Every structure is written in structure tokens, then in C-alpha cells.
Coordinates of C-alpha atoms and ligand atoms in Angstrom, one line a residue:
M1 CA 8.3 -213.9 85.6
K2 CA 9.6 -214.9 82.2
P3 CA 10.3 -218.5 81.4
I4 CA 14.0 -219.1 81.7
F5 CA 15.7 -221.7 79.1
R6 CA 19.5 -222.8 79.4
F7 CA 21.9 -224.4 77.0
A8 CA 24.6 -226.3 79.1
P9 CA 27.4 -227.6 77.2
S10 CA 30.6 -229.1 78.4
P11 CA 33.8 -227.8 76.7
N12 CA 35.5 -231.2 76.5
G13 CA 35.5 -231.3 72.8
L14 CA 34.3 -229.3 69.6
L15 CA 30.5 -228.6 69.2
H16 CA 28.8 -230.6 66.5
L17 CA 25.5 -230.5 64.7
G18 CA 23.6 -232.2 67.6
H19 CA 24.7 -229.2 70.1
A20 CA 23.8 -226.6 67.3
Y21 CA 20.5 -228.2 67.3
S22 CA 20.1 -228.0 71.2
A23 CA 21.1 -224.6 71.3
L24 CA 19.1 -223.2 68.3
L25 CA 16.0 -225.2 69.7
N26 CA 16.5 -223.6 73.2
A27 CA 16.6 -220.2 71.9
R28 CA 13.7 -220.7 69.4
M29 CA 11.7 -222.0 72.3
A30 CA 12.8 -219.2 74.7
G31 CA 11.8 -216.8 71.9
E32 CA 8.3 -218.2 71.4
A33 CA 7.8 -218.2 75.1
D34 CA 9.0 -214.7 75.5
G35 CA 11.5 -216.0 77.9
R36 CA 15.0 -215.6 78.7
F37 CA 18.1 -217.7 77.4
L38 CA 21.0 -218.4 79.4
L39 CA 24.3 -220.4 78.8
R40 CA 26.1 -222.3 81.2
I41 CA 29.5 -223.9 81.1
E42 CA 29.6 -227.4 82.6
D43 CA 33.3 -227.8 83.1
I44 CA 33.7 -229.6 86.4
D45 CA 35.8 -232.4 84.7
T46 CA 38.9 -229.9 85.0
A47 CA 41.1 -232.3 83.3
R48 CA 39.2 -232.7 80.3
C49 CA 37.7 -229.2 79.8
A50 CA 40.2 -226.4 78.4
P51 CA 39.9 -222.9 78.0
E52 CA 40.6 -222.7 74.3
L53 CA 37.8 -225.2 74.0
E54 CA 35.5 -223.0 75.9
H55 CA 36.7 -220.2 73.7
H56 CA 35.8 -222.3 70.6
L57 CA 32.4 -223.0 71.8
I58 CA 31.7 -219.6 72.5
E59 CA 32.8 -218.5 69.0
D60 CA 30.5 -221.3 67.4
L61 CA 27.8 -220.2 69.3
R62 CA 28.1 -216.8 68.1
W63 CA 28.6 -217.6 64.6
L64 CA 25.3 -219.6 64.7
G65 CA 24.0 -215.9 65.6
L66 CA 22.8 -216.9 69.2
E67 CA 22.7 -214.4 71.9
W68 CA 22.5 -215.0 75.7
E69 CA 22.7 -213.1 78.9
E70 CA 25.8 -212.1 80.7
P71 CA 27.6 -213.4 82.9
V72 CA 27.7 -217.0 81.8
R73 CA 27.7 -219.4 84.7
R74 CA 30.9 -221.2 84.6
Q75 CA 30.5 -224.6 86.9
S76 CA 34.4 -224.6 87.8
E77 CA 34.0 -221.1 89.7
H78 CA 31.2 -222.5 91.9
F79 CA 32.6 -225.6 93.4
A80 CA 31.7 -224.0 97.1
D81 CA 27.9 -224.1 95.9
Y82 CA 28.3 -227.9 95.1
Q83 CA 30.2 -228.7 98.4
A84 CA 27.7 -227.2 100.3
A85 CA 24.9 -229.4 98.9
L86 CA 27.2 -232.4 99.1
D87 CA 27.5 -231.8 102.8
T88 CA 23.8 -231.6 103.2
L89 CA 23.6 -235.1 101.9
I90 CA 26.4 -236.3 103.9
E91 CA 24.9 -235.1 107.2
A92 CA 21.6 -236.7 106.0
G93 CA 23.1 -239.8 105.6
L94 CA 22.0 -240.2 102.0
V95 CA 25.7 -240.6 100.7
Y96 CA 28.5 -242.9 101.5
P97 CA 32.0 -243.2 100.7
A98 CA 32.6 -245.8 98.0
F99 CA 35.9 -247.4 97.8
M100 CA 35.7 -250.2 95.5
S101 CA 38.2 -250.1 92.5
R102 CA 36.9 -251.0 88.8
G103 CA 38.6 -254.5 89.5
E104 CA 36.8 -255.1 92.8
V105 CA 33.9 -254.2 91.3
R106 CA 34.1 -256.6 88.3
A107 CA 35.0 -259.6 90.8
R108 CA 32.0 -258.8 92.8
I109 CA 29.7 -258.7 89.9
D110 CA 31.5 -262.1 88.5
E111 CA 31.2 -263.9 91.6
W112 CA 27.2 -263.0 91.8
T113 CA 26.8 -263.9 88.1
R114 CA 28.8 -267.1 88.2
D115 CA 25.7 -269.3 88.9
G116 CA 23.3 -267.6 86.6
R117 CA 22.2 -264.7 89.1
E118 CA 21.3 -261.4 87.1
W119 CA 23.2 -258.4 88.1
P120 CA 21.2 -255.0 87.6
H121 CA 22.2 -252.6 84.9
D122 CA 21.4 -249.0 84.4
P123 CA 19.4 -247.4 81.4
D124 CA 22.8 -246.9 79.8
G125 CA 23.7 -250.6 80.3
T126 CA 26.4 -250.0 82.9
P127 CA 26.2 -252.4 85.9
H128 CA 25.0 -251.1 89.2
Y129 CA 27.5 -250.4 91.7
P130 CA 27.7 -253.2 94.4
T131 CA 25.6 -251.9 97.5
D132 CA 28.0 -253.6 100.1
E133 CA 29.4 -250.4 101.6
R134 CA 26.0 -248.8 102.3
T135 CA 26.4 -250.5 105.7
M136 CA 30.0 -250.0 106.4
P137 CA 30.7 -249.0 110.1
A138 CA 31.5 -245.4 110.4
A139 CA 34.8 -245.9 112.1
E140 CA 36.0 -248.1 109.2
R141 CA 34.8 -245.2 106.9
R142 CA 36.7 -242.7 109.0
L143 CA 39.8 -244.9 109.0
R144 CA 40.0 -245.3 105.2
I145 CA 39.6 -241.9 104.5
A146 CA 42.2 -240.7 106.8
A147 CA 44.7 -243.3 105.5
G148 CA 44.1 -241.5 102.1
E149 CA 42.3 -244.3 100.2
P150 CA 40.5 -243.1 96.9
F151 CA 36.7 -243.2 97.2
A152 CA 33.7 -241.4 95.6
W153 CA 30.7 -240.3 97.6
R154 CA 27.6 -242.3 96.4
L155 CA 23.7 -242.0 96.7
D156 CA 22.3 -244.7 98.7
V157 CA 19.3 -244.7 96.4
E158 CA 17.3 -247.2 98.4
K159 CA 17.4 -245.0 101.9
A160 CA 16.8 -241.7 99.5
M161 CA 13.7 -243.6 97.7
A162 CA 12.5 -244.5 101.2
R163 CA 12.5 -241.0 102.3
Y164 CA 11.7 -239.2 99.3
G165 CA 10.6 -241.4 96.6
R166 CA 6.9 -241.0 97.2
D167 CA 4.9 -239.6 94.0
L168 CA 8.2 -238.7 92.3
Y169 CA 7.6 -237.6 88.6
W170 CA 8.5 -234.9 86.1
D171 CA 6.5 -233.2 83.1
E172 CA 7.9 -234.2 79.6
T173 CA 6.7 -232.0 76.6
G174 CA 9.4 -233.7 74.5
A175 CA 9.9 -237.5 74.5
G176 CA 11.8 -240.3 75.9
P177 CA 13.7 -243.1 73.8
A178 CA 10.3 -245.1 73.7
G179 CA 8.1 -242.0 72.9
E180 CA 7.4 -241.3 76.8
T181 CA 5.6 -238.1 77.2
G182 CA 3.3 -236.1 79.5
R183 CA 3.8 -237.1 83.3
I184 CA 6.7 -239.5 83.8
A185 CA 7.0 -241.7 86.9
A186 CA 10.6 -241.2 88.0
D187 CA 12.5 -244.3 89.1
P188 CA 16.0 -243.4 90.0
S189 CA 16.5 -246.8 91.4
R190 CA 17.2 -247.9 87.6
W191 CA 20.6 -246.1 88.2
G192 CA 21.7 -247.7 91.5
D193 CA 23.9 -245.6 93.9
V194 CA 25.0 -243.2 91.4
V195 CA 28.3 -241.1 92.0
I196 CA 27.1 -237.8 93.6
A197 CA 30.7 -236.7 94.2
R198 CA 34.4 -237.4 93.7
K199 CA 37.2 -237.3 96.2
E200 CA 38.9 -234.6 94.3
T201 CA 35.8 -232.8 92.8
P202 CA 32.9 -232.3 95.3
T203 CA 30.4 -232.7 92.5
S204 CA 29.4 -234.6 89.7
Y205 CA 26.9 -233.9 86.6
H206 CA 23.8 -235.0 88.5
L207 CA 24.6 -232.9 91.5
S208 CA 25.4 -229.5 89.6
V209 CA 22.9 -229.9 87.0
V210 CA 20.1 -229.5 89.7
I211 CA 21.8 -226.9 91.7
D212 CA 22.6 -224.8 88.9
D213 CA 19.2 -225.2 87.3
A214 CA 17.7 -224.0 90.6
L215 CA 20.3 -221.1 91.1
Q216 CA 19.8 -220.2 87.5
G217 CA 15.9 -220.2 88.0
A218 CA 15.6 -222.6 85.0
T219 CA 12.1 -223.1 84.3
H220 CA 12.4 -225.1 81.2
V221 CA 15.2 -227.9 80.6
V222 CA 15.4 -228.5 76.8
R223 CA 18.3 -231.2 76.2
G224 CA 19.1 -234.3 74.2
R225 CA 17.0 -237.5 74.3
D226 CA 20.2 -239.4 75.7
L227 CA 19.4 -237.5 79.3
F228 CA 15.8 -238.4 79.5
H229 CA 16.5 -241.4 82.3
A230 CA 18.9 -239.6 84.0
T231 CA 16.2 -236.9 84.9
A232 CA 15.0 -239.6 87.3
V233 CA 18.1 -239.2 89.6
H234 CA 17.6 -235.3 89.1
R235 CA 13.9 -235.3 90.4
L236 CA 15.1 -237.4 93.4
L237 CA 18.1 -234.7 94.4
Q238 CA 15.6 -231.9 93.7
D239 CA 13.3 -233.2 96.3
I240 CA 16.0 -234.1 98.8
L241 CA 17.7 -230.6 98.4
G242 CA 14.3 -228.6 98.4
L243 CA 14.9 -227.4 94.9
P244 CA 12.0 -226.3 92.4
V245 CA 11.3 -228.6 89.5
P246 CA 11.5 -227.4 85.9
L247 CA 9.5 -228.4 82.8
Y248 CA 11.7 -230.8 80.7
H249 CA 11.7 -231.4 77.1
H250 CA 13.9 -234.2 75.5
H251 CA 14.5 -233.7 72.0
D252 CA 15.7 -235.8 69.2
L253 CA 19.4 -236.7 68.8
I254 CA 20.8 -235.7 65.3
L255 CA 22.5 -238.9 64.0
G256 CA 25.5 -239.2 61.8
E257 CA 25.3 -240.5 58.3
D258 CA 26.0 -244.1 59.8
G259 CA 22.9 -243.8 62.0
R260 CA 25.2 -243.5 65.3
K261 CA 25.1 -240.8 68.0
L262 CA 27.3 -237.8 67.1
S263 CA 30.3 -237.3 69.5
K264 CA 32.8 -234.9 70.1
S265 CA 35.5 -237.4 69.2
R266 CA 34.1 -237.7 65.7
G267 CA 35.4 -234.5 63.7
D268 CA 33.1 -234.9 60.5
T269 CA 30.2 -232.8 62.0
A270 CA 32.2 -230.3 64.3
L271 CA 30.7 -227.0 63.6
R272 CA 34.2 -225.7 63.0
S273 CA 35.0 -228.0 60.1
L274 CA 31.5 -227.3 58.4
R275 CA 32.3 -223.7 58.8
E276 CA 35.6 -224.1 57.2
A277 CA 34.3 -226.2 54.5
G278 CA 32.2 -222.8 53.8
M279 CA 28.9 -223.6 55.3
Q280 CA 26.7 -220.7 56.6
P281 CA 24.8 -220.7 59.7
E282 CA 21.6 -221.1 57.4
D283 CA 22.8 -224.2 56.2
I284 CA 23.3 -225.3 59.7
R285 CA 19.7 -224.5 60.6
R286 CA 18.5 -226.3 57.5
L287 CA 20.6 -229.5 58.2
V288 CA 19.2 -229.7 61.8
G289 CA 15.6 -229.0 60.6
L290 CA 15.0 -225.6 62.1
Ligands
LIG1 N1 26.7 -230.9 80.0 C1 25.6 -231.9 79.5 C2 26.2 -232.2 78.1 O1 26.9 -231.3 77.3 C3 24.1 -231.2 79.4 C4 23.6 -231.1 80.5 C5 22.0 -230.8 80.4 O2 21.6 -230.1 79.5 O3 21.4 -231.1 81.5 O4 25.5 -233.3 77.6

């Protein structure tokens, strides 16, 4: 069986040099391993992802000289797969409906930290969601859902870790932000009770990425270092859902001239702008060091 690599961009903005690096590195590693290279469009956020952005994305990747297998997997066409996994998590009692608004969360944290107590933050620096609703009575949950209150399905990470958290690790051939490499112990509790699905969208990045990596048979996940710590959540979900575990390779991020991470809202390094300014695909390869 050939190794399978995938590049999984979200069409919510224009591709920049960082995406070019990730896509080219994936294709190169696939080539060196005599493997297959797949493309997946991560467009579950239908409000922010637009067909014309997907069109630009494909055009930019082709211009770079990349080739991938057809058909391309488009996440927005597979909500039923994610819903089925969500149902499994609901039946196992590992997710709960979380109703708190942003203001309520803030008030809860303010109340806690007023007398100097620490509130936990995730690896991205965001405060954890309060755990109060883990134990909400089933009748109250039903009533509030029936009343049409907005909510998200959140993972009860403590319960999930108690059942599936033993010996949780992944093998890393790239490196984390602090140079972590080799066998990495996964601690998803650092993220608190992450969102697994939303009321209107039966999935989240974490849920769909593990399902699609499994359905597409990805053996190697090569992606930016900014997703290194999220891998802990992915490992937990894989064990709960009985999915295979790929090898992980988190690569360097391409930084802007100001040393900051590139983003889709910064037009300066968009591949389109570079192409319009007369750059050739070879120039892009040289710029990202490939
Ligand atoms: N869609 C994610 C992004 O564009 C990448 C997800 C992944 O490679 O796991 O940042």
C-alpha cells in the first residue's frame, strides 16, 4: 500500500506563501515516498468559504505545478459523515450541549479570577470553556434545546480522558514550537472542553479532520506547526471513534517580513499578487526554500 499525503486548505481567503510551502512540501514528500497526493477542501464554514475562493485556490495550486488525484474531497458535501460520528459521541455521553454565551463565559471567568485564582488557558492562549454544564440534568438539556436556545456540542474532555486517555501519543517527524519531535505524549485536557459541533453545523475542524484523514486513508499528515498542539485533540477523537492514526509532520511557518505569521487577510504574500507582480512558480519555490 502506498503512503497517502494530503493538503487540506480552507477556501476562506487567498492562498499565501505559507500555503504554497505546505502544498509543495506535501507533494515533495509524497513523491519521495512513492506515495499518493490528495487535496481536500475544508469548507465546513459555509459563511466564510466561497466557491470563487475555491476556484482561485485550485488555480493557484495548478499554477504552482501541483497535481493531485480526483475527485477532490469537499467537506461541505459530507456533513452526513460528521453527523454520524457526532451521534456516536452523543450516545457515548462524551459531548454535551453548551449554552453559555460569550458574555456568560466572561462573567464566569471574572468571578473566578477576582480573588486571584487562575483560570486555565489553552495552548493558543484562549481561556477554557467553563465546565459547569457537564453535569446539567438531561431534562433541562432537552427543554433548552426544544426551546430553540443556541448551543454547541462540547467534548467532556475529563470523561473522555478517563475512558480513552491512557497511553495517548503520536509520532512526529517534524517538530513542535519547542522543538518537540519523536514520540509525543498527547494531553488534550490542555484544550479544555473543545467545540465538536455547532447547532447549525454538525461538525468542527477537529471532528472533520480526523474523519476525513481516516476516510481518505491519509498515512502522513504534513501541516503547519500552528496545528501541532491541536494534534492532542485529534488523537483523542481517533481513539474514541476507532480511527487509524497517521504519522504527523508539523513544518515551519513562513513568516512575513515583520516576523509575524502570514494570514489570509494580509494581501502582501497572496500567491495571486505575487503572480500578478510577475513572479514565476520557480521564484515561489525559491522563496519558501524548496
Ligand atoms: N484546513 C486547515 C488550514 O487551512 C488545515 C488542516 C490540516 O491540515 O489538518 O489551516
